[in-house]
Amino acid sequence: MHLSVAVAKVDKWAVRQGGDTLEMIERPQGGVSLVLADGQSSGPGAKSISIWVVRKVVTELADGVRDGAAARAANDALYALRGGKVSATLAILSVDLEARALVITRCGDPPVFVRTANGDLRELTSSAPTLGFHRHARPDVDILPLKPGLVACAFTDGLVHAGSRTGRTLDVPATIEALWVASPTAQGLADGLLARAVGLDNGHPTDDTSIAVLHVLPGEGDGPRYMRAEMPVPDY
Amino acid sequence: MHLSVAVAKVDKWAVRQGGDTLEMIERPQGGVSLVLADGQSSGPGAKSISIWVVRKVVTELADGVRDGAAARAANDALYALRGGKVSATLAILSVDLEARALVITRCGDPPVFVRTANGDLRELTSSAPTLGFHRHARPDVDILPLKPGLVACAFTDGLVHAGSRTGRTLDVPATIEALWVASPTAQGLADGLLARAVGLDNGHPTDDTSIAVLHVLPGEGDGPRYMRAEMPVPDY
């Protein structure tokens, strides 16, 4: 099989730093994890929370800790550090080669959609509380067998709120389906969702928006790996 | 300005897991760091060393520790943990937005080339010892002003040794220059170098090879960020 990952991200208009953090890491026993956190509010305060949460989760995953336990550790440590006063939503999309599974872990109900090889698109709902508010938290964990055709898409709520200033909203499932049919690639879906969201805000995003897409394809089990990143360098 | 990053990576032929680890992270004060470690020998032992070193460096960088101090911390911690018996080479390529600089940190003389906007290509030499062998180690750190046209390229020694089994070698500077003139993009250079190396080994790489390229371009200081990754999923 082959794995294709795409991430697209934009900060709130006229804000120097967004409140989202998204990192991709290689898992110690093989596979990758995409860790996405959205800190409460926006700006530097939100960024410091989300970067802290992602770093905690990434460190745990790199130690071989399972995704659900890594999310609990981040919750407990954030609660201990800030006394339940700050919070973040968390989504982890992992291709776990030991378990031969796609593992999806959530706290605080971040939007996550899964599309199966036969074309069923569903949103994963979550009752797990936002990270950092409670002494005890149990993340929602879904485990899906790794199969060609599987697509997972996670994003922060900037995508859901796009257009709210102008009275328009994005029909997320319909947009995912339309984009996927037009261009069934991780990159096409991530970049397409971001472009639609930014378009609804007339090019001036009302919130930080991060989108991560993971696509399992048929293909050779070995060969080179590639990664590319493109980003603006602020002129301040 | 705009930043373009490309990574290409292949494991030694018929080895389930290579000994290189390469991660990209967002810096807490803005910018990105590419951290590349090559563990001593190959296979799972080397991988566990390189993944440990990269994780230690990434954790320090995420805490706001400067690159040179992060490399020293990794050296000291590896030495304390393994008593000077295991080692790794380390290269960190950072776009540091606070310093408005490209910061290049090395231990154990990993191959690093820099190409300036006016077309000068030079290899950075290093006298800093391999990480983990000595109680005290001082990494080599080069700091270059961030300017459009700047290119930095780091790789593990698999690229240098490509073709050794068949008596051929890669003239690395000449290959970089030829690839860059043909396609002046980070992706063209990273993918082109990997393809040449794998070609010299007749498609069966004799060593793990990782290549990281960072390219500073003129352009807008804001706008979306994109990341893509492509990787095989082993069939075991």
mmCIF file with all atom_site columns, N, CA and C in Angstrom, chain A residues 125-185:
data_model
loop_
_atom_site.group_PDB
_atom_site.id
_atom_site.type_symbol
_atom_site.label_atom_id
_atom_site.label_alt_id
_atom_site.label_comp_id
_atom_site.label_asym_id
_atom_site.label_entity_id
_atom_site.label_seq_id
_atom_site.pdbx_PDB_ins_code
_atom_site.Cartn_x
_atom_site.Cartn_y
_atom_site.Cartn_z
_atom_site.occupancy
_atom_site.B_iso_or_equiv
_atom_site.pdbx_formal_charge
_atom_site.auth_seq_id
_atom_site.auth_comp_id
_atom_site.auth_asym_id
_atom_site.auth_atom_id
_atom_site.pdbx_PDB_model_num
ATOM 1   N N  . THR A 1 125 ? -18.344 11.481 15.506 1.00 0.00 ? 125 THR A N  1
ATOM 2   C CA . THR A 1 125 ? -18.730 12.362 16.597 1.00 0.00 ? 125 THR A CA 1
ATOM 3   C C  . THR A 1 125 ? -17.941 11.968 17.839 1.00 0.00 ? 125 THR A C  1
ATOM 4   N N  . SER A 1 126 ? -17.857 12.900 18.775 1.00 0.00 ? 126 SER A N  1
ATOM 5   C CA . SER A 1 126 ? -17.041 12.660 19.958 1.00 0.00 ? 126 SER A CA 1
ATOM 6   C C  . SER A 1 126 ? -17.709 13.272 21.171 1.00 0.00 ? 126 SER A C  1
ATOM 7   N N  . SER A 1 127 ? -17.713 12.509 22.277 1.00 0.00 ? 127 SER A N  1
ATOM 8   C CA . SER A 1 127 ? -18.237 13.060 23.522 1.00 0.00 ? 127 SER A CA 1
ATOM 9   C C  . SER A 1 127 ? -17.106 13.371 24.497 1.00 0.00 ? 127 SER A C  1
ATOM 10  N N  . ALA A 1 128 ? -15.861 13.143 24.061 1.00 0.00 ? 128 ALA A N  1
ATOM 11  C CA . ALA A 1 128 ? -14.717 13.396 24.950 1.00 0.00 ? 128 ALA A CA 1
ATOM 12  C C  . ALA A 1 128 ? -14.571 14.897 25.178 1.00 0.00 ? 128 ALA A C  1
ATOM 13  N N  . PRO A 1 129 ? -14.307 15.305 26.432 1.00 0.00 ? 129 PRO A N  1
ATOM 14  C CA . PRO A 1 129 ? -14.204 16.740 26.706 1.00 0.00 ? 129 PRO A CA 1
ATOM 15  C C  . PRO A 1 129 ? -12.947 17.357 26.080 1.00 0.00 ? 129 PRO A C  1
ATOM 16  N N  . THR A 1 130 ? -13.011 18.675 25.923 1.00 0.00 ? 130 THR A N  1
ATOM 17  C CA . THR A 1 130 ? -11.870 19.462 25.491 1.00 0.00 ? 130 THR A CA 1
ATOM 18  C C  . THR A 1 130 ? -10.699 19.209 26.447 1.00 0.00 ? 130 THR A C  1
ATOM 19  N N  . LEU A 1 131 ? -9.508  19.149 25.894 1.00 0.00 ? 131 LEU A N  1
ATOM 20  C CA . LEU A 1 131 ? -8.290  18.867 26.662 1.00 0.00 ? 131 LEU A CA 1
ATOM 21  C C  . LEU A 1 131 ? -7.998  19.984 27.671 1.00 0.00 ? 131 LEU A C  1
ATOM 22  N N  . GLY A 1 132 ? -7.710  19.627 28.907 1.00 0.00 ? 132 GLY A N  1
ATOM 23  C CA . GLY A 1 132 ? -7.205  20.604 29.872 1.00 0.00 ? 132 GLY A CA 1
ATOM 24  C C  . GLY A 1 132 ? -8.219  21.143 30.860 1.00 0.00 ? 132 GLY A C  1
ATOM 25  N N  . PHE A 1 133 ? -9.519  20.879 30.627 1.00 0.00 ? 133 PHE A N  1
ATOM 26  C CA . PHE A 1 133 ? -10.560 21.425 31.506 1.00 0.00 ? 133 PHE A CA 1
ATOM 27  C C  . PHE A 1 133 ? -10.853 20.542 32.723 1.00 0.00 ? 133 PHE A C  1
ATOM 28  N N  . HIS A 1 134 ? -10.657 19.213 32.572 1.00 0.00 ? 134 HIS A N  1
ATOM 29  C CA . HIS A 1 134 ? -11.062 18.287 33.627 1.00 0.00 ? 134 HIS A CA 1
ATOM 30  C C  . HIS A 1 134 ? -9.889  17.459 34.120 1.00 0.00 ? 134 HIS A C  1
ATOM 31  N N  . ARG A 1 135 ? -9.940  17.111 35.384 1.00 0.00 ? 135 ARG A N  1
ATOM 32  C CA . ARG A 1 135 ? -8.890  16.278 35.975 1.00 0.00 ? 135 ARG A CA 1
ATOM 33  C C  . ARG A 1 135 ? -8.816  14.928 35.255 1.00 0.00 ? 135 ARG A C  1
ATOM 34  N N  . HIS A 1 136 ? -9.981  14.390 34.922 1.00 0.00 ? 136 HIS A N  1
ATOM 35  C CA . HIS A 1 136 ? -9.981  13.110 34.212 1.00 0.00 ? 136 HIS A CA 1
ATOM 36  C C  . HIS A 1 136 ? -10.642 13.282 32.855 1.00 0.00 ? 136 HIS A C  1
ATOM 37  N N  . ALA A 1 137 ? -10.036 12.761 31.820 1.00 0.00 ? 137 ALA A N  1
ATOM 38  C CA . ALA A 1 137 ? -10.625 12.834 30.494 1.00 0.00 ? 137 ALA A CA 1
ATOM 39  C C  . ALA A 1 137 ? -10.326 11.538 29.764 1.00 0.00 ? 137 ALA A C  1
ATOM 40  N N  . ARG A 1 138 ? -11.310 11.067 29.026 1.00 0.00 ? 138 ARG A N  1
ATOM 41  C CA . ARG A 1 138 ? -11.135 9.842  28.262 1.00 0.00 ? 138 ARG A CA 1
ATOM 42  C C  . ARG A 1 138 ? -11.343 10.203 26.780 1.00 0.00 ? 138 ARG A C  1
ATOM 43  N N  . PRO A 1 139 ? -10.289 10.146 25.987 1.00 0.00 ? 139 PRO A N  1
ATOM 44  C CA . PRO A 1 139 ? -10.445 10.521 24.574 1.00 0.00 ? 139 PRO A CA 1
ATOM 45  C C  . PRO A 1 139 ? -11.281 9.485  23.819 1.00 0.00 ? 139 PRO A C  1
ATOM 46  N N  . ASP A 1 140 ? -11.894 9.900  22.733 1.00 0.00 ? 140 ASP A N  1
ATOM 47  C CA . ASP A 1 140 ? -12.552 8.954  21.832 1.00 0.00 ? 140 ASP A CA 1
ATOM 48  C C  . ASP A 1 140 ? -11.519 8.415  20.859 1.00 0.00 ? 140 ASP A C  1
ATOM 49  N N  . VAL A 1 141 ? -11.484 7.088  20.730 1.00 0.00 ? 141 VAL A N  1
ATOM 50  C CA . VAL A 1 141 ? -10.515 6.463  19.830 1.00 0.00 ? 141 VAL A CA 1
ATOM 51  C C  . VAL A 1 141 ? -11.254 5.534  18.872 1.00 0.00 ? 141 VAL A C  1
ATOM 52  N N  . ASP A 1 142 ? -11.117 5.759  17.576 1.00 0.00 ? 142 ASP A N  1
ATOM 53  C CA . ASP A 1 142 ? -11.662 4.854  16.562 1.00 0.00 ? 142 ASP A CA 1
ATOM 54  C C  . ASP A 1 142 ? -10.507 4.163  15.858 1.00 0.00 ? 142 ASP A C  1
ATOM 55  N N  . ILE A 1 143 ? -10.681 2.849  15.653 1.00 0.00 ? 143 ILE A N  1
ATOM 56  C CA . ILE A 1 143 ? -9.617  2.068  15.010 1.00 0.00 ? 143 ILE A CA 1
ATOM 57  C C  . ILE A 1 143 ? -10.198 1.409  13.767 1.00 0.00 ? 143 ILE A C  1
ATOM 58  N N  . LEU A 1 144 ? -9.658  1.752  12.601 1.00 0.00 ? 144 LEU A N  1
ATOM 59  C CA . LEU A 1 144 ? -10.181 1.241  11.340 1.00 0.00 ? 144 LEU A CA 1
ATOM 60  C C  . LEU A 1 144 ? -9.088  0.443  10.639 1.00 0.00 ? 144 LEU A C  1
ATOM 61  N N  . PRO A 1 145 ? -9.419  -0.721 10.073 1.00 0.00 ? 145 PRO A N  1
ATOM 62  C CA . PRO A 1 145 ? -8.390  -1.493 9.372  1.00 0.00 ? 145 PRO A CA 1
ATOM 63  C C  . PRO A 1 145 ? -7.823  -0.687 8.204  1.00 0.00 ? 145 PRO A C  1
ATOM 64  N N  . LEU A 1 146 ? -6.516  -0.779 8.012  1.00 0.00 ? 146 LEU A N  1
ATOM 65  C CA . LEU A 1 146 ? -5.828  -0.040 6.960  1.00 0.00 ? 146 LEU A CA 1
ATOM 66  C C  . LEU A 1 146 ? -6.133  -0.705 5.613  1.00 0.00 ? 146 LEU A C  1
ATOM 67  N N  . LYS A 1 147 ? -6.892  0.003  4.762  1.00 0.00 ? 147 LYS A N  1
ATOM 68  C CA . LYS A 1 147 ? -7.278  -0.574 3.477  1.00 0.00 ? 147 LYS A CA 1
ATOM 69  C C  . LYS A 1 147 ? -7.163  0.460  2.385  1.00 0.00 ? 147 LYS A C  1
ATOM 70  N N  . PRO A 1 148 ? -6.745  0.054  1.193  1.00 0.00 ? 148 PRO A N  1
ATOM 71  C CA . PRO A 1 148 ? -6.695  1.017  0.082  1.00 0.00 ? 148 PRO A CA 1
ATOM 72  C C  . PRO A 1 148 ? -8.058  1.673  -0.124 1.00 0.00 ? 148 PRO A C  1
ATOM 73  N N  . GLY A 1 149 ? -8.049  2.967  -0.349 1.00 0.00 ? 149 GLY A N  1
ATOM 74  C CA . GLY A 1 149 ? -9.281  3.700  -0.575 1.00 0.00 ? 149 GLY A CA 1
ATOM 75  C C  . GLY A 1 149 ? -9.752  4.480  0.631  1.00 0.00 ? 149 GLY A C  1
ATOM 76  N N  . LEU A 1 150 ? -9.197  4.163  1.797  1.00 0.00 ? 150 LEU A N  1
ATOM 77  C CA . LEU A 1 150 ? -9.602  4.851  3.031  1.00 0.00 ? 150 LEU A CA 1
ATOM 78  C C  . LEU A 1 150 ? -9.064  6.283  3.049  1.00 0.00 ? 150 LEU A C  1
ATOM 79  N N  . VAL A 1 151 ? -9.934  7.228  3.422  1.00 0.00 ? 151 VAL A N  1
ATOM 80  C CA . VAL A 1 151 ? -9.540  8.637  3.528  1.00 0.00 ? 151 VAL A CA 1
ATOM 81  C C  . VAL A 1 151 ? -9.975  9.157  4.901  1.00 0.00 ? 151 VAL A C  1
ATOM 82  N N  . ALA A 1 152 ? -9.097  9.879  5.582  1.00 0.00 ? 152 ALA A N  1
ATOM 83  C CA . ALA A 1 152 ? -9.478  10.547 6.827  1.00 0.00 ? 152 ALA A CA 1
ATOM 84  C C  . ALA A 1 152 ? -9.120  12.015 6.703  1.00 0.00 ? 152 ALA A C  1
ATOM 85  N N  . CYS A 1 153 ? -10.010 12.861 7.217  1.00 0.00 ? 153 CYS A N  1
ATOM 86  C CA . CYS A 1 153 ? -9.824  14.304 7.081  1.00 0.00 ? 153 CYS A CA 1
ATOM 87  C C  . CYS A 1 153 ? -10.174 14.958 8.413  1.00 0.00 ? 153 CYS A C  1
ATOM 88  N N  . ALA A 1 154 ? -9.219  15.664 8.994  1.00 0.00 ? 154 ALA A N  1
ATOM 89  C CA . ALA A 1 154 ? -9.455  16.386 10.252 1.00 0.00 ? 154 ALA A CA 1
ATOM 90  C C  . ALA A 1 154 ? -9.190  17.860 10.025 1.00 0.00 ? 154 ALA A C  1
ATOM 91  N N  . PHE A 1 155 ? -9.932  18.722 10.722 1.00 0.00 ? 155 PHE A N  1
ATOM 92  C CA . PHE A 1 155 ? -9.665  20.154 10.582 1.00 0.00 ? 155 PHE A CA 1
ATOM 93  C C  . PHE A 1 155 ? -10.073 20.905 11.841 1.00 0.00 ? 155 PHE A C  1
ATOM 94  N N  . THR A 1 156 ? -9.654  22.133 11.936 1.00 0.00 ? 156 THR A N  1
ATOM 95  C CA . THR A 1 156 ? -10.038 22.962 13.077 1.00 0.00 ? 156 THR A CA 1
ATOM 96  C C  . THR A 1 156 ? -11.315 23.710 12.712 1.00 0.00 ? 156 THR A C  1
ATOM 97  N N  . ASP A 1 157 ? -11.962 24.326 13.715 1.00 0.00 ? 157 ASP A N  1
ATOM 98  C CA . ASP A 1 157 ? -13.312 24.844 13.471 1.00 0.00 ? 157 ASP A CA 1
ATOM 99  C C  . ASP A 1 157 ? -13.339 26.112 12.608 1.00 0.00 ? 157 ASP A C  1
ATOM 100 N N  . GLY A 1 158 ? -12.172 26.646 12.267 1.00 0.00 ? 158 GLY A N  1
ATOM 101 C CA . GLY A 1 158 ? -12.134 27.755 11.312 1.00 0.00 ? 158 GLY A CA 1
ATOM 102 C C  . GLY A 1 158 ? -12.825 27.390 10.007 1.00 0.00 ? 158 GLY A C  1
ATOM 103 N N  . LEU A 1 159 ? -12.724 26.127 9.615  1.00 0.00 ? 159 LEU A N  1
ATOM 104 C CA . LEU A 1 159 ? -13.361 25.684 8.373  1.00 0.00 ? 159 LEU A CA 1
ATOM 105 C C  . LEU A 1 159 ? -14.882 25.691 8.522  1.00 0.00 ? 159 LEU A C  1
ATOM 106 N N  . VAL A 1 160 ? -15.362 25.282 9.702  1.00 0.00 ? 160 VAL A N  1
ATOM 107 C CA . VAL A 1 160 ? -16.809 25.211 9.942  1.00 0.00 ? 160 VAL A CA 1
ATOM 108 C C  . VAL A 1 160 ? -17.407 26.618 10.023 1.00 0.00 ? 160 VAL A C  1
ATOM 109 N N  . HIS A 1 161 ? -16.612 27.565 10.568 1.00 0.00 ? 161 HIS A N  1
ATOM 110 C CA . HIS A 1 161 ? -17.107 28.933 10.761 1.00 0.00 ? 161 HIS A CA 1
ATOM 111 C C  . HIS A 1 161 ? -16.849 29.844 9.572  1.00 0.00 ? 161 HIS A C  1
ATOM 112 N N  . ALA A 1 162 ? -16.180 29.323 8.540  1.00 0.00 ? 162 ALA A N  1
ATOM 113 C CA . ALA A 1 162 ? -15.872 30.169 7.377  1.00 0.00 ? 162 ALA A CA 1
ATOM 114 C C  . ALA A 1 162 ? -17.157 30.748 6.800  1.00 0.00 ? 162 ALA A C  1
ATOM 115 N N  . GLY A 1 163 ? -17.140 32.016 6.472  1.00 0.00 ? 163 GLY A N  1
ATOM 116 C CA . GLY A 1 163 ? -18.286 32.669 5.852  1.00 0.00 ? 163 GLY A CA 1
ATOM 117 C C  . GLY A 1 163 ? -19.270 33.236 6.841  1.00 0.00 ? 163 GLY A C  1
ATOM 118 N N  . SER A 1 164 ? -19.089 32.985 8.151  1.00 0.00 ? 164 SER A N  1
ATOM 119 C CA . SER A 1 164 ? -20.087 33.403 9.139  1.00 0.00 ? 164 SER A CA 1
ATOM 120 C C  . SER A 1 164 ? -20.264 34.932 9.149  1.00 0.00 ? 164 SER A C  1
ATOM 121 N N  . ARG A 1 165 ? -19.205 35.660 8.834  1.00 0.00 ? 165 ARG A N  1
ATOM 122 C CA . ARG A 1 165 ? -19.282 37.117 8.823  1.00 0.00 ? 165 ARG A CA 1
ATOM 123 C C  . ARG A 1 165 ? -20.155 37.621 7.682  1.00 0.00 ? 165 ARG A C  1
ATOM 124 N N  . THR A 1 166 ? -20.169 36.850 6.600  1.00 0.00 ? 166 THR A N  1
ATOM 125 C CA . THR A 1 166 ? -20.937 37.256 5.429  1.00 0.00 ? 166 THR A CA 1
ATOM 126 C C  . THR A 1 166 ? -22.249 36.472 5.323  1.00 0.00 ? 166 THR A C  1
ATOM 127 N N  . GLY A 1 167 ? -22.579 35.705 6.387  1.00 0.00 ? 167 GLY A N  1
ATOM 128 C CA . GLY A 1 167 ? -23.856 34.991 6.400  1.00 0.00 ? 167 GLY A CA 1
ATOM 129 C C  . GLY A 1 167 ? -23.891 33.733 5.546  1.00 0.00 ? 167 GLY A C  1
ATOM 130 N N  . ARG A 1 168 ? -22.707 33.291 5.116  1.00 0.00 ? 168 ARG A N  1
ATOM 131 C CA . ARG A 1 168 ? -22.660 32.062 4.317  1.00 0.00 ? 168 ARG A CA 1
ATOM 132 C C  . ARG A 1 168 ? -22.001 30.960 5.139  1.00 0.00 ? 168 ARG A C  1
ATOM 133 N N  . THR A 1 169 ? -22.308 29.720 4.842  1.00 0.00 ? 169 THR A N  1
ATOM 134 C CA . THR A 1 169 ? -21.629 28.616 5.527  1.00 0.00 ? 169 THR A CA 1
ATOM 135 C C  . THR A 1 169 ? -21.224 27.560 4.515  1.00 0.00 ? 169 THR A C  1
ATOM 136 N N  . LEU A 1 170 ? -20.251 26.787 4.902  1.00 0.00 ? 170 LEU A N  1
ATOM 137 C CA . LEU A 1 170 ? -19.739 25.721 4.058  1.00 0.00 ? 170 LEU A CA 1
ATOM 138 C C  . LEU A 1 170 ? -20.479 24.434 4.432  1.00 0.00 ? 170 LEU A C  1
ATOM 139 N N  . ASP A 1 171 ? -21.106 23.781 3.460  1.00 0.00 ? 171 ASP A N  1
ATOM 140 C CA . ASP A 1 171 ? -21.672 22.454 3.691  1.00 0.00 ? 171 ASP A CA 1
ATOM 141 C C  . ASP A 1 171 ? -20.503 21.479 3.583  1.00 0.00 ? 171 ASP A C  1
ATOM 142 N N  . VAL A 1 172 ? -19.918 21.157 4.760  1.00 0.00 ? 172 VAL A N  1
ATOM 143 C CA . VAL A 1 172 ? -18.640 20.434 4.747  1.00 0.00 ? 172 VAL A CA 1
ATOM 144 C C  . VAL A 1 172 ? -18.732 19.062 4.067  1.00 0.00 ? 172 VAL A C  1
ATOM 145 N N  . PRO A 1 173 ? -19.697 18.187 4.462  1.00 0.00 ? 173 PRO A N  1
ATOM 146 C CA . PRO A 1 173 ? -19.726 16.868 3.795  1.00 0.00 ? 173 PRO A CA 1
ATOM 147 C C  . PRO A 1 173 ? -19.937 16.972 2.284  1.00 0.00 ? 173 PRO A C  1
ATOM 148 N N  . ALA A 1 174 ? -20.821 17.868 1.859  1.00 0.00 ? 174 ALA A N  1
ATOM 149 C CA . ALA A 1 174 ? -21.080 18.008 0.415  1.00 0.00 ? 174 ALA A CA 1
ATOM 150 C C  . ALA A 1 174 ? -19.830 18.516 -0.302 1.00 0.00 ? 174 ALA A C  1
ATOM 151 N N  . THR A 1 175 ? -19.096 19.434 0.352  1.00 0.00 ? 175 THR A N  1
ATOM 152 C CA . THR A 1 175 ? -17.882 19.974 -0.256 1.00 0.00 ? 175 THR A CA 1
ATOM 153 C C  . THR A 1 175 ? -16.792 18.903 -0.347 1.00 0.00 ? 175 THR A C  1
ATOM 154 N N  . ILE A 1 176 ? -16.655 18.122 0.738  1.00 0.00 ? 176 ILE A N  1
ATOM 155 C CA . ILE A 1 176 ? -15.658 17.028 0.703  1.00 0.00 ? 176 ILE A CA 1
ATOM 156 C C  . ILE A 1 176 ? -15.972 16.100 -0.455 1.00 0.00 ? 176 ILE A C  1
ATOM 157 N N  . GLU A 1 177 ? -17.257 15.710 -0.588 1.00 0.00 ? 177 GLU A N  1
ATOM 158 C CA . GLU A 1 177 ? -17.635 14.747 -1.619 1.00 0.00 ? 177 GLU A CA 1
ATOM 159 C C  . GLU A 1 177 ? -17.379 15.315 -3.022 1.00 0.00 ? 177 GLU A C  1
ATOM 160 N N  . ALA A 1 178 ? -17.766 16.580 -3.207 1.00 0.00 ? 178 ALA A N  1
ATOM 161 C CA . ALA A 1 178 ? -17.591 17.205 -4.529 1.00 0.00 ? 178 ALA A CA 1
ATOM 162 C C  . ALA A 1 178 ? -16.105 17.318 -4.881 1.00 0.00 ? 178 ALA A C  1
ATOM 163 N N  . LEU A 1 179 ? -15.284 17.724 -3.903 1.00 0.00 ? 179 LEU A N  1
ATOM 164 C CA . LEU A 1 179 ? -13.845 17.860 -4.156 1.00 0.00 ? 179 LEU A CA 1
ATOM 165 C C  . LEU A 1 179 ? -13.213 16.502 -4.436 1.00 0.00 ? 179 LEU A C  1
ATOM 166 N N  . TRP A 1 180 ? -13.662 15.486 -3.680 1.00 0.00 ? 180 TRP A N  1
ATOM 167 C CA . TRP A 1 180 ? -13.053 14.166 -3.839 1.00 0.00 ? 180 TRP A CA 1
ATOM 168 C C  . TRP A 1 180 ? -13.390 13.568 -5.206 1.00 0.00 ? 180 TRP A C  1
ATOM 169 N N  . VAL A 1 181 ? -14.617 13.749 -5.628 1.00 0.00 ? 181 VAL A N  1
ATOM 170 C CA . VAL A 1 181 ? -15.024 13.222 -6.939 1.00 0.00 ? 181 VAL A CA 1
ATOM 171 C C  . VAL A 1 181 ? -14.258 13.937 -8.053 1.00 0.00 ? 181 VAL A C  1
ATOM 172 N N  . ALA A 1 182 ? -14.033 15.272 -7.869 1.00 0.00 ? 182 ALA A N  1
ATOM 173 C CA . ALA A 1 182 ? -13.331 16.037 -8.903 1.00 0.00 ? 182 ALA A CA 1
ATOM 174 C C  . ALA A 1 182 ? -11.845 15.677 -8.943 1.00 0.00 ? 182 ALA A C  1
ATOM 175 N N  . SER A 1 183 ? -11.249 15.420 -7.766 1.00 0.00 ? 183 SER A N  1
ATOM 176 C CA . SER A 1 183 ? -9.809  15.144 -7.700 1.00 0.00 ? 183 SER A CA 1
ATOM 177 C C  . SER A 1 183 ? -9.523  14.264 -6.488 1.00 0.00 ? 183 SER A C  1
ATOM 178 N N  . PRO A 1 184 ? -9.563  12.930 -6.672 1.00 0.00 ? 184 PRO A N  1
ATOM 179 C CA . PRO A 1 184 ? -9.463  12.021 -5.521 1.00 0.00 ? 184 PRO A CA 1
ATOM 180 C C  . PRO A 1 184 ? -8.038  11.888 -5.001 1.00 0.00 ? 184 PRO A C  1
ATOM 181 N N  . THR A 1 185 ? -7.488  12.999 -4.495 1.00 0.00 ? 185 THR A N  1
ATOM 182 C CA . THR A 1 185 ? -6.152  12.996 -3.902 1.00 0.00 ? 185 THR A CA 1
ATOM 183 C C  . THR A 1 185 ? -6.191  13.769 -2.590 1.00 0.00 ? 185 THR A C  1
#
